[in-house]
PDB file of C-alpha atoms in Angstrom:
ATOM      1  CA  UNK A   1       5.692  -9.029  24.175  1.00  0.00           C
ATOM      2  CA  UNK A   2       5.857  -7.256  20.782  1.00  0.00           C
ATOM      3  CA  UNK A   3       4.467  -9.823  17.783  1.00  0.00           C
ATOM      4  CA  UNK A   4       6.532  -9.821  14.308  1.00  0.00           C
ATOM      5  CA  UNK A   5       4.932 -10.522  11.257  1.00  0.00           C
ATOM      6  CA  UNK A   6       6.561 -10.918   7.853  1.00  0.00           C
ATOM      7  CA  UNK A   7       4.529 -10.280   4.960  1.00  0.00           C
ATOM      8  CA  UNK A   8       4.326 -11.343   1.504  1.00  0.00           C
ATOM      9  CA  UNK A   9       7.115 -13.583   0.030  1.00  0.00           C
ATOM     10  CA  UNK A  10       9.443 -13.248   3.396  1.00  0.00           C
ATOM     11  CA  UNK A  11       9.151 -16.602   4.606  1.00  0.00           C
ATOM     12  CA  UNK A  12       9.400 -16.258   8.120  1.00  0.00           C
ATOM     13  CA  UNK A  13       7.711 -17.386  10.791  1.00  0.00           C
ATOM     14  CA  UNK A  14       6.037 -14.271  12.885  1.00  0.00           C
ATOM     15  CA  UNK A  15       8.391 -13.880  15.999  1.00  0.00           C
ATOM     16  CA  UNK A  16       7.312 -12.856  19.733  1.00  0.00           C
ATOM     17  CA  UNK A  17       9.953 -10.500  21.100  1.00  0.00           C
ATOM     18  CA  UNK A  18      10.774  -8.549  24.542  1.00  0.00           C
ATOM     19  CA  UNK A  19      11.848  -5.524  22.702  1.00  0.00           C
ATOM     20  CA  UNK A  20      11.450  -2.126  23.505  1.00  0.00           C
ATOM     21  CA  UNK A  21      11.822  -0.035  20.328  1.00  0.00           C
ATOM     22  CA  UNK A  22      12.501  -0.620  16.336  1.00  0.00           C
ATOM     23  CA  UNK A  23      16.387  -0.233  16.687  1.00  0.00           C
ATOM     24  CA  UNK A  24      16.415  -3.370  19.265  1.00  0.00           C
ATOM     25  CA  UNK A  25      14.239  -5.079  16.201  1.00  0.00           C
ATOM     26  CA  UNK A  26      16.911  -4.019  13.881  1.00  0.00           C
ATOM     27  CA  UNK A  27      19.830  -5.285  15.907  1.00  0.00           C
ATOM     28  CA  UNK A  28      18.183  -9.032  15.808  1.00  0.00           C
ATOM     29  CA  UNK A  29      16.964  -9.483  12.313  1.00  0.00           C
ATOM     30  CA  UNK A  30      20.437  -7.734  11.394  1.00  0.00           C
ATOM     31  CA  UNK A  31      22.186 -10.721  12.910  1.00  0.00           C
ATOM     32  CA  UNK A  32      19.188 -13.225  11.190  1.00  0.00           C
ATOM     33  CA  UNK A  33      21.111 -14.289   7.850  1.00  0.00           C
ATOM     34  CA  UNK A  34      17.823 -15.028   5.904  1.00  0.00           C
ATOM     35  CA  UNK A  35      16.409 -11.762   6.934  1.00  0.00           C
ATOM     36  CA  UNK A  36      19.585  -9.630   5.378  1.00  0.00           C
ATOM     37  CA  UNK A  37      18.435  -9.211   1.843  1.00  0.00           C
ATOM     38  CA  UNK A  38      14.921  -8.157   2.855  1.00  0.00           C
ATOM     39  CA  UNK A  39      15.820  -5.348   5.780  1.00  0.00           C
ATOM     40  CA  UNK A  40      17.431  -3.079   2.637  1.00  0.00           C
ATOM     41  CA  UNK A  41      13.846  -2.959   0.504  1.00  0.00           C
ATOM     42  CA  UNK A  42      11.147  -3.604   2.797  1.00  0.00           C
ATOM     43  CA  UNK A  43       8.697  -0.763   4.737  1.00  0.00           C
ATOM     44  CA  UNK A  44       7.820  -1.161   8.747  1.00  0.00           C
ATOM     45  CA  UNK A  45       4.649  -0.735  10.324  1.00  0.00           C
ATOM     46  CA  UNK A  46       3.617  -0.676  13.683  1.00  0.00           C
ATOM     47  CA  UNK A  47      -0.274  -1.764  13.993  1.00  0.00           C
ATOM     48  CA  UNK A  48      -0.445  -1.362  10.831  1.00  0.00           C
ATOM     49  CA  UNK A  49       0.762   2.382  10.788  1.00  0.00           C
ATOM     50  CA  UNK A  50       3.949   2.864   8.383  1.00  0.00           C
ATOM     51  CA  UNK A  51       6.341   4.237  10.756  1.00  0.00           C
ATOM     52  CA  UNK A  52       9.621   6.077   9.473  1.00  0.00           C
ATOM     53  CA  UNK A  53      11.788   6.059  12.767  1.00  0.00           C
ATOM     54  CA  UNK A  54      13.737   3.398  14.590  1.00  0.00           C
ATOM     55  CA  UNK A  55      13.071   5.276  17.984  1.00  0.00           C
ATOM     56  CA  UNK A  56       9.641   4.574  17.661  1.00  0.00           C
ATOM     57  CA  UNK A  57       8.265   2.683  21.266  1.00  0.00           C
ATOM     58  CA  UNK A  58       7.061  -0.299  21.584  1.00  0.00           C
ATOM     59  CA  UNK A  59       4.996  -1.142  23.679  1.00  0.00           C
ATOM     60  CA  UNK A  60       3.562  -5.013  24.920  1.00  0.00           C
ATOM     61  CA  UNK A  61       0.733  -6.048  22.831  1.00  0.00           C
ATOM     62  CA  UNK A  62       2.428  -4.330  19.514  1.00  0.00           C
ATOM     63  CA  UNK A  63       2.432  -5.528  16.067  1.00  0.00           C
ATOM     64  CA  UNK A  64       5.047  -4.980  13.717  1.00  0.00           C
ATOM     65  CA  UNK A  65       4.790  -5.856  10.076  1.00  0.00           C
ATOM     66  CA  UNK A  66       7.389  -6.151   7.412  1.00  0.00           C
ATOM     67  CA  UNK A  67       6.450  -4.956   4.404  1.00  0.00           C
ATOM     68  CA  UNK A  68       8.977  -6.150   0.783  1.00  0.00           C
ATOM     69  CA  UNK A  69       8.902  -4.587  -2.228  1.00  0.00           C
ATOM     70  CA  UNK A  70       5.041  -4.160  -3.683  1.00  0.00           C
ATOM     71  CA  UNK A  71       3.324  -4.525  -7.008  1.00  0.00           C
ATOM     72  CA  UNK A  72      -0.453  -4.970  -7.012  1.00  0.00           C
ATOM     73  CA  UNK A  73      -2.800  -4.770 -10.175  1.00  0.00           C
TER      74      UNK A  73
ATOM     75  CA  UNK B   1     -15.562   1.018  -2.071  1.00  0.00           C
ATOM     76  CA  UNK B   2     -12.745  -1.414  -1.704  1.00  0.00           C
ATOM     77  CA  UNK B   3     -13.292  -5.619  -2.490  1.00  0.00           C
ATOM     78  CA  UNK B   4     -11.124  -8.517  -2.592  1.00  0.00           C
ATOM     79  CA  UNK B   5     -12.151 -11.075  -4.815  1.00  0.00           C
ATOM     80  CA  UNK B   6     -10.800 -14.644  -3.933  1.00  0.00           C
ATOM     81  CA  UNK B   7      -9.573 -15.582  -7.846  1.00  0.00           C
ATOM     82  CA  UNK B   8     -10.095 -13.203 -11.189  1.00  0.00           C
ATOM     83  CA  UNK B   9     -12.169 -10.468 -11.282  1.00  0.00           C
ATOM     84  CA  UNK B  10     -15.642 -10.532 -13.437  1.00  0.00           C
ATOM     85  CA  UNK B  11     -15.551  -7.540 -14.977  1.00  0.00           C
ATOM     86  CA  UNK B  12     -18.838  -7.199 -16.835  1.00  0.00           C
ATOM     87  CA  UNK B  13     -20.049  -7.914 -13.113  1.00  0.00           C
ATOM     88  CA  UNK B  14     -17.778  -5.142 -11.370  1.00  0.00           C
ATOM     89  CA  UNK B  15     -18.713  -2.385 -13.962  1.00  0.00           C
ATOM     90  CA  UNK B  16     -22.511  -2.851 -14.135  1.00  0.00           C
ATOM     91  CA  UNK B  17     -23.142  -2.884 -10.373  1.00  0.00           C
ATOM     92  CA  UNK B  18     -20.718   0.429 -10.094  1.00  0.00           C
ATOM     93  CA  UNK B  19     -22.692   1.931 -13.001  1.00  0.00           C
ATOM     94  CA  UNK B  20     -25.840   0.987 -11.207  1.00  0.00           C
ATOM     95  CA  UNK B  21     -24.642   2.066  -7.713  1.00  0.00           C
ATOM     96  CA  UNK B  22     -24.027   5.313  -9.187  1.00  0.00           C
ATOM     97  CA  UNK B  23     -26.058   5.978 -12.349  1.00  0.00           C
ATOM     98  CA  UNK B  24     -28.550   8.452 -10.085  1.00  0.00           C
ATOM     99  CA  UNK B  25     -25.600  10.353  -8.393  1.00  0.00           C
ATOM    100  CA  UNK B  26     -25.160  13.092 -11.270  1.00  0.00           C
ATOM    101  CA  UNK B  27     -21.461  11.994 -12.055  1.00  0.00           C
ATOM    102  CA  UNK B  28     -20.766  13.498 -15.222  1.00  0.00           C
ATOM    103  CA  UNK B  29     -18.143  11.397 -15.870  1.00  0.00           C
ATOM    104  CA  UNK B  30     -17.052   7.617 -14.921  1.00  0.00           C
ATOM    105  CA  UNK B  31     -13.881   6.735 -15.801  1.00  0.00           C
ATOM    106  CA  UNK B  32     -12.122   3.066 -14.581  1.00  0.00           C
ATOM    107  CA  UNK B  33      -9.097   1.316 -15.217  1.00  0.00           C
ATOM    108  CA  UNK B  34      -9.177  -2.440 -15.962  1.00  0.00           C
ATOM    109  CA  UNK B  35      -5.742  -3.960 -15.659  1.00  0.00           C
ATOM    110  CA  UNK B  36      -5.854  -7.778 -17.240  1.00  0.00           C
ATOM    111  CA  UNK B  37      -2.867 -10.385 -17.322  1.00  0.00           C
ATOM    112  CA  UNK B  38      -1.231 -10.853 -20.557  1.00  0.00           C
ATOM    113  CA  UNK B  39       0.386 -13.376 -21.759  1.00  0.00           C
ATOM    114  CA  UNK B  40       4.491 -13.088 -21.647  1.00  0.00           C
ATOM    115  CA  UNK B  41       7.319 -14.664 -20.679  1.00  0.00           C
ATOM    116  CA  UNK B  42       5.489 -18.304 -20.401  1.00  0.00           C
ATOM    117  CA  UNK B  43       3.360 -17.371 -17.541  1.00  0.00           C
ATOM    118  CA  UNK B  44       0.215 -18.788 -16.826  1.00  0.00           C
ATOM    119  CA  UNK B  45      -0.668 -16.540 -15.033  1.00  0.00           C
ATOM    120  CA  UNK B  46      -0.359 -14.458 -11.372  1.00  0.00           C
ATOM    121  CA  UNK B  47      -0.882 -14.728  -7.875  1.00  0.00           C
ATOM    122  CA  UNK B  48      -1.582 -12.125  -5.790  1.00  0.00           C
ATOM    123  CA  UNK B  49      -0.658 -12.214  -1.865  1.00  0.00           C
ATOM    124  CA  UNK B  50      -2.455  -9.137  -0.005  1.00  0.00           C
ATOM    125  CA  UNK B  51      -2.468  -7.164   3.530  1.00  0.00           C
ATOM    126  CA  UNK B  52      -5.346  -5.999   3.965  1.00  0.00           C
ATOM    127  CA  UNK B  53      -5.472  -3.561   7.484  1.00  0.00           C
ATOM    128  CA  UNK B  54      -3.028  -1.334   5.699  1.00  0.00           C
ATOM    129  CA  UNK B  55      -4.632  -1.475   2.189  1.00  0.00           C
ATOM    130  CA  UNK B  56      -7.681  -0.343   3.596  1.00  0.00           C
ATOM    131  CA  UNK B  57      -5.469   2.533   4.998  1.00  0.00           C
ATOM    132  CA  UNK B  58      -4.247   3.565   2.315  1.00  0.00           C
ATOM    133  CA  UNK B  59      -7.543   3.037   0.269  1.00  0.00           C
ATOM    134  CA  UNK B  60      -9.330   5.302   2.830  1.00  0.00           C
ATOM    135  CA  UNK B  61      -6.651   8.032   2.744  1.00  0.00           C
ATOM    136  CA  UNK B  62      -7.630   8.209  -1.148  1.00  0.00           C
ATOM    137  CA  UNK B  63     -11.204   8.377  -0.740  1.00  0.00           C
ATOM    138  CA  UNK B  64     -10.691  11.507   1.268  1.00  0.00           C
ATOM    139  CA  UNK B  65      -9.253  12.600  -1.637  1.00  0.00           C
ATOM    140  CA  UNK B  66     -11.443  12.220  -3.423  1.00  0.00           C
ATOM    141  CA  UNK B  67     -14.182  13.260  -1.270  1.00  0.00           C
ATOM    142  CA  UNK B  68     -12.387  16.821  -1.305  1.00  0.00           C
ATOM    143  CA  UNK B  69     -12.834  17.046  -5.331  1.00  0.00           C
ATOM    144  CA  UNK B  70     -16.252  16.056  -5.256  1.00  0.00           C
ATOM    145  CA  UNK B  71     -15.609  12.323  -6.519  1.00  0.00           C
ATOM    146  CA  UNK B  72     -15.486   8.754  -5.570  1.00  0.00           C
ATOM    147  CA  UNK B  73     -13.335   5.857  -5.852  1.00  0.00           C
ATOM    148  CA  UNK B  74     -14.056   2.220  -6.124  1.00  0.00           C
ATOM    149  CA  UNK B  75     -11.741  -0.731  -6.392  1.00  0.00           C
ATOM    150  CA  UNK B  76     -11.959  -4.385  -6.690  1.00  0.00           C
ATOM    151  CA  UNK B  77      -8.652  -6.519  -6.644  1.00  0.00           C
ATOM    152  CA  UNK B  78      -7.837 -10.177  -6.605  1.00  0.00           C
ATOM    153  CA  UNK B  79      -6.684 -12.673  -4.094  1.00  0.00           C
ATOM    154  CA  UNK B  80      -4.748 -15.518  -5.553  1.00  0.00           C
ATOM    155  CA  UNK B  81      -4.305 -16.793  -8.850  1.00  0.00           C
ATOM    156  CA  UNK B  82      -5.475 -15.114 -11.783  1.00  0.00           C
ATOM    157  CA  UNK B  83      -5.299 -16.927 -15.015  1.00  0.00           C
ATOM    158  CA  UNK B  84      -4.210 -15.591 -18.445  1.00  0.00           C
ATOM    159  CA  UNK B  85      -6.649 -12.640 -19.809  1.00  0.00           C
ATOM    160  CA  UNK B  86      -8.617 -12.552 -16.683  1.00  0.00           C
ATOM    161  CA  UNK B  87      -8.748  -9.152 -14.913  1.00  0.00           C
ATOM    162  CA  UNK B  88      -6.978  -8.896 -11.598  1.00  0.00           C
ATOM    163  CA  UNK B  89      -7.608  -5.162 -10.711  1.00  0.00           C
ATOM    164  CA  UNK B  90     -10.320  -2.967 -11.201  1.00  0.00           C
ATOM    165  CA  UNK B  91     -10.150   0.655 -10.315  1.00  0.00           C
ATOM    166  CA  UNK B  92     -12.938   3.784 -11.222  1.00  0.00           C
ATOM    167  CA  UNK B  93     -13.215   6.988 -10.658  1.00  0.00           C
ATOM    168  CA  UNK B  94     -16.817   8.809 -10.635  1.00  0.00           C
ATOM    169  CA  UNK B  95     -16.649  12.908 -10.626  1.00  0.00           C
ATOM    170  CA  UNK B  96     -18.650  15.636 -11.465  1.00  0.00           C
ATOM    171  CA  UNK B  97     -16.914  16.502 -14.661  1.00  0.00           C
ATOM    172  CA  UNK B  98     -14.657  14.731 -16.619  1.00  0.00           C
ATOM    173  CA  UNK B  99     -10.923  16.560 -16.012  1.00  0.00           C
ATOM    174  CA  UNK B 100     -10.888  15.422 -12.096  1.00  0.00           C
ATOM    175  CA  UNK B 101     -11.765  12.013 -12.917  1.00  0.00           C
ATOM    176  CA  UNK B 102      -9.281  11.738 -15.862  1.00  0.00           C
ATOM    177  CA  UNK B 103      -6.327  13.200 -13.404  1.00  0.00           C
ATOM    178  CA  UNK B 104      -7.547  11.359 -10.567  1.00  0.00           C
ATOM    179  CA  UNK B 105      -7.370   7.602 -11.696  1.00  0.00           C
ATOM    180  CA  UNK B 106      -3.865   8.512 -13.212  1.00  0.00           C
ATOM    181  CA  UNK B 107      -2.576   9.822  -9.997  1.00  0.00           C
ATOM    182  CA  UNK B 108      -4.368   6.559  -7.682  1.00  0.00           C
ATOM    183  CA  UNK B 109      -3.148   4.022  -9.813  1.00  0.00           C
ATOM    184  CA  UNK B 110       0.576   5.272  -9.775  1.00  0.00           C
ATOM    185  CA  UNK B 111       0.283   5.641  -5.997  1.00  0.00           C
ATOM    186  CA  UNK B 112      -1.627   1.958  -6.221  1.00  0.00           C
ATOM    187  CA  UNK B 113       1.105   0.166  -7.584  1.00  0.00           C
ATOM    188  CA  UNK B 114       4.253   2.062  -5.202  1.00  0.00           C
ATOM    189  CA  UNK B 115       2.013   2.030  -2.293  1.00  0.00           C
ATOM    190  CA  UNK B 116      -0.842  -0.980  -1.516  1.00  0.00           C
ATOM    191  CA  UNK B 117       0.603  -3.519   0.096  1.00  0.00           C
ATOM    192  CA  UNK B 118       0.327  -6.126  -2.681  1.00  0.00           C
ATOM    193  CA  UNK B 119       2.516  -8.966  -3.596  1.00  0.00           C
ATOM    194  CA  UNK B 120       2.553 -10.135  -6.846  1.00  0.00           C
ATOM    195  CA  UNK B 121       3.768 -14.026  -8.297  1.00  0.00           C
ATOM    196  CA  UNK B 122       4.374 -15.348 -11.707  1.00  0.00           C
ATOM    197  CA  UNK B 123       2.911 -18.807 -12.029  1.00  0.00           C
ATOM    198  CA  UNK B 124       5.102 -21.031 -14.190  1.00  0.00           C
ATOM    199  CA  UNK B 125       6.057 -24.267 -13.928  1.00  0.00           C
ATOM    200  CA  UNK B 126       3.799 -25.051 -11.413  1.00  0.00           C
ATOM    201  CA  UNK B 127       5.365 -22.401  -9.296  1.00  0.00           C
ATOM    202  CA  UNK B 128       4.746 -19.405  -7.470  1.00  0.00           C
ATOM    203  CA  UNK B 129       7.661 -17.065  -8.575  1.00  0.00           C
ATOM    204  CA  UNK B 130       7.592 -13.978  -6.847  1.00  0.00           C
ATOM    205  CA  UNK B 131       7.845 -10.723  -9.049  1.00  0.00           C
ATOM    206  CA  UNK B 132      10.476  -8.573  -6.984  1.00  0.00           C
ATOM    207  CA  UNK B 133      12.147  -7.270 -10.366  1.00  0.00           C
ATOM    208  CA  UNK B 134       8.359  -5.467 -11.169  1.00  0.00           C
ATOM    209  CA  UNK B 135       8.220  -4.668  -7.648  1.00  0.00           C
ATOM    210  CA  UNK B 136       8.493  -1.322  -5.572  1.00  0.00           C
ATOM    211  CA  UNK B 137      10.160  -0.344  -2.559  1.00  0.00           C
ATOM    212  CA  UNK B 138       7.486   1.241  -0.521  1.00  0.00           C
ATOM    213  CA  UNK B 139       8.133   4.560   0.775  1.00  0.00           C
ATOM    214  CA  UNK B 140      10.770   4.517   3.716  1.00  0.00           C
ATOM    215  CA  UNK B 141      11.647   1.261   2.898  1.00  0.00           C
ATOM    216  CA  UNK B 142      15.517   0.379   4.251  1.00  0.00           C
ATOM    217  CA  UNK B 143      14.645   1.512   8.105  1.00  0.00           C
ATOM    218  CA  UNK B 144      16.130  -1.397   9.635  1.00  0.00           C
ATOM    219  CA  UNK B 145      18.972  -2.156   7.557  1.00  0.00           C
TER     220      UNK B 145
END
């Protein structure tokens, strides 16, 4: 089971998913209307690693975060 | 050093104990940044959401930069709401002379506000508005679209 959190202002419950990589992720929050306008600006980390990919594995006990636009200070 | 401060940030508070942590270290120079909310556009103020496993990250990746000129970082940052003219970020650079310090805290804070994974909020209203026009894409941002 791979855990998916959505930080910041994405109001979204985390989700538990049977997925196998980042491009199966993609393919569900793609077809999530609330989750559209978020997938174009926001960053994707995998145990809190920033991963650059969509082949990346996954494997059970995963985290994935989504990360929106930032602006600290 | 990295701290999250639940609320503003005392700053007389924050720069004392650095200055004290350090004052026997032979920095040459000590240089921070304080960033403070001002009041515009009929705020009262901003709220600050924050992820802290990757801000610690990314805060560690710059104190090895630092470590390789010879200098140290600290930061302090806020959790919350911060209320007009209260300080919500406190960043400073400590280095043997004053050029790498002056370059450094320019290049960290740039990298600070593209990069730590920090979510900012007007409050107005009674609301918690968040700031995505002043925000930044992090790097690589778009993979799943």
């Amino acid at each position: 089971m791979i855990r998916v959190e959505f930080l910041g202002p994405i109001q979204k419950d985390a989700l538990e998913l049977e997925i196998n990589n980042l491009s199966e992720l993609a393919t569900i929050l793609q077809e999530t209307p609330e989750m559209r306008e978020w997938l174009e600006n926001s960053a994707i980390a995998v145990n809190d690693t920033l991963v650059s990919t969509l082949d990346f594995p996954l494997k059970d006990g995963d985290k994935v975060s989504m990360l929106p636009p930032v602006c600290g200070g | 050093m990295l701290k999250i401060y639940n609320g503003g940030l005392n700053v007389a508070d924050i720069l004392k104990a650095w200055y004290e942590e350090e004052s026997l270290s032979n920095y040459g120079a000590f240089i921070p940044f304080i960033g403070t909310i001002r009041d515009e556009d009929g705020i009262d103020g901003l709220s600050f959401d924050i992820y802290e496993p990757i801000l610690e990250k990314w805060f560690k990746e710059w104190q090895e930069k630092a470590k390789a000129k010879n200098a140290i970082i600290k930061m302090a940052h806020s959790r919350g709401d911060v209320l007009l003219h209260q300080s919500s970020y406190i960043a400073a650079v400590f280095s043997p002379k004053r050029r790498v310090a002056l370059e450094f805290i320019d290049e960290f804070v740039e990298d600070f506000k593209a990069s730590a994974p920090i979510w900012k909020y007007d409050l107005k209203n009674g609301q918690r508005i968040y700031a995505l026009d002043r925000s930044t894409a992090i790097k690589g941002s778009g993979l799943l679209a």
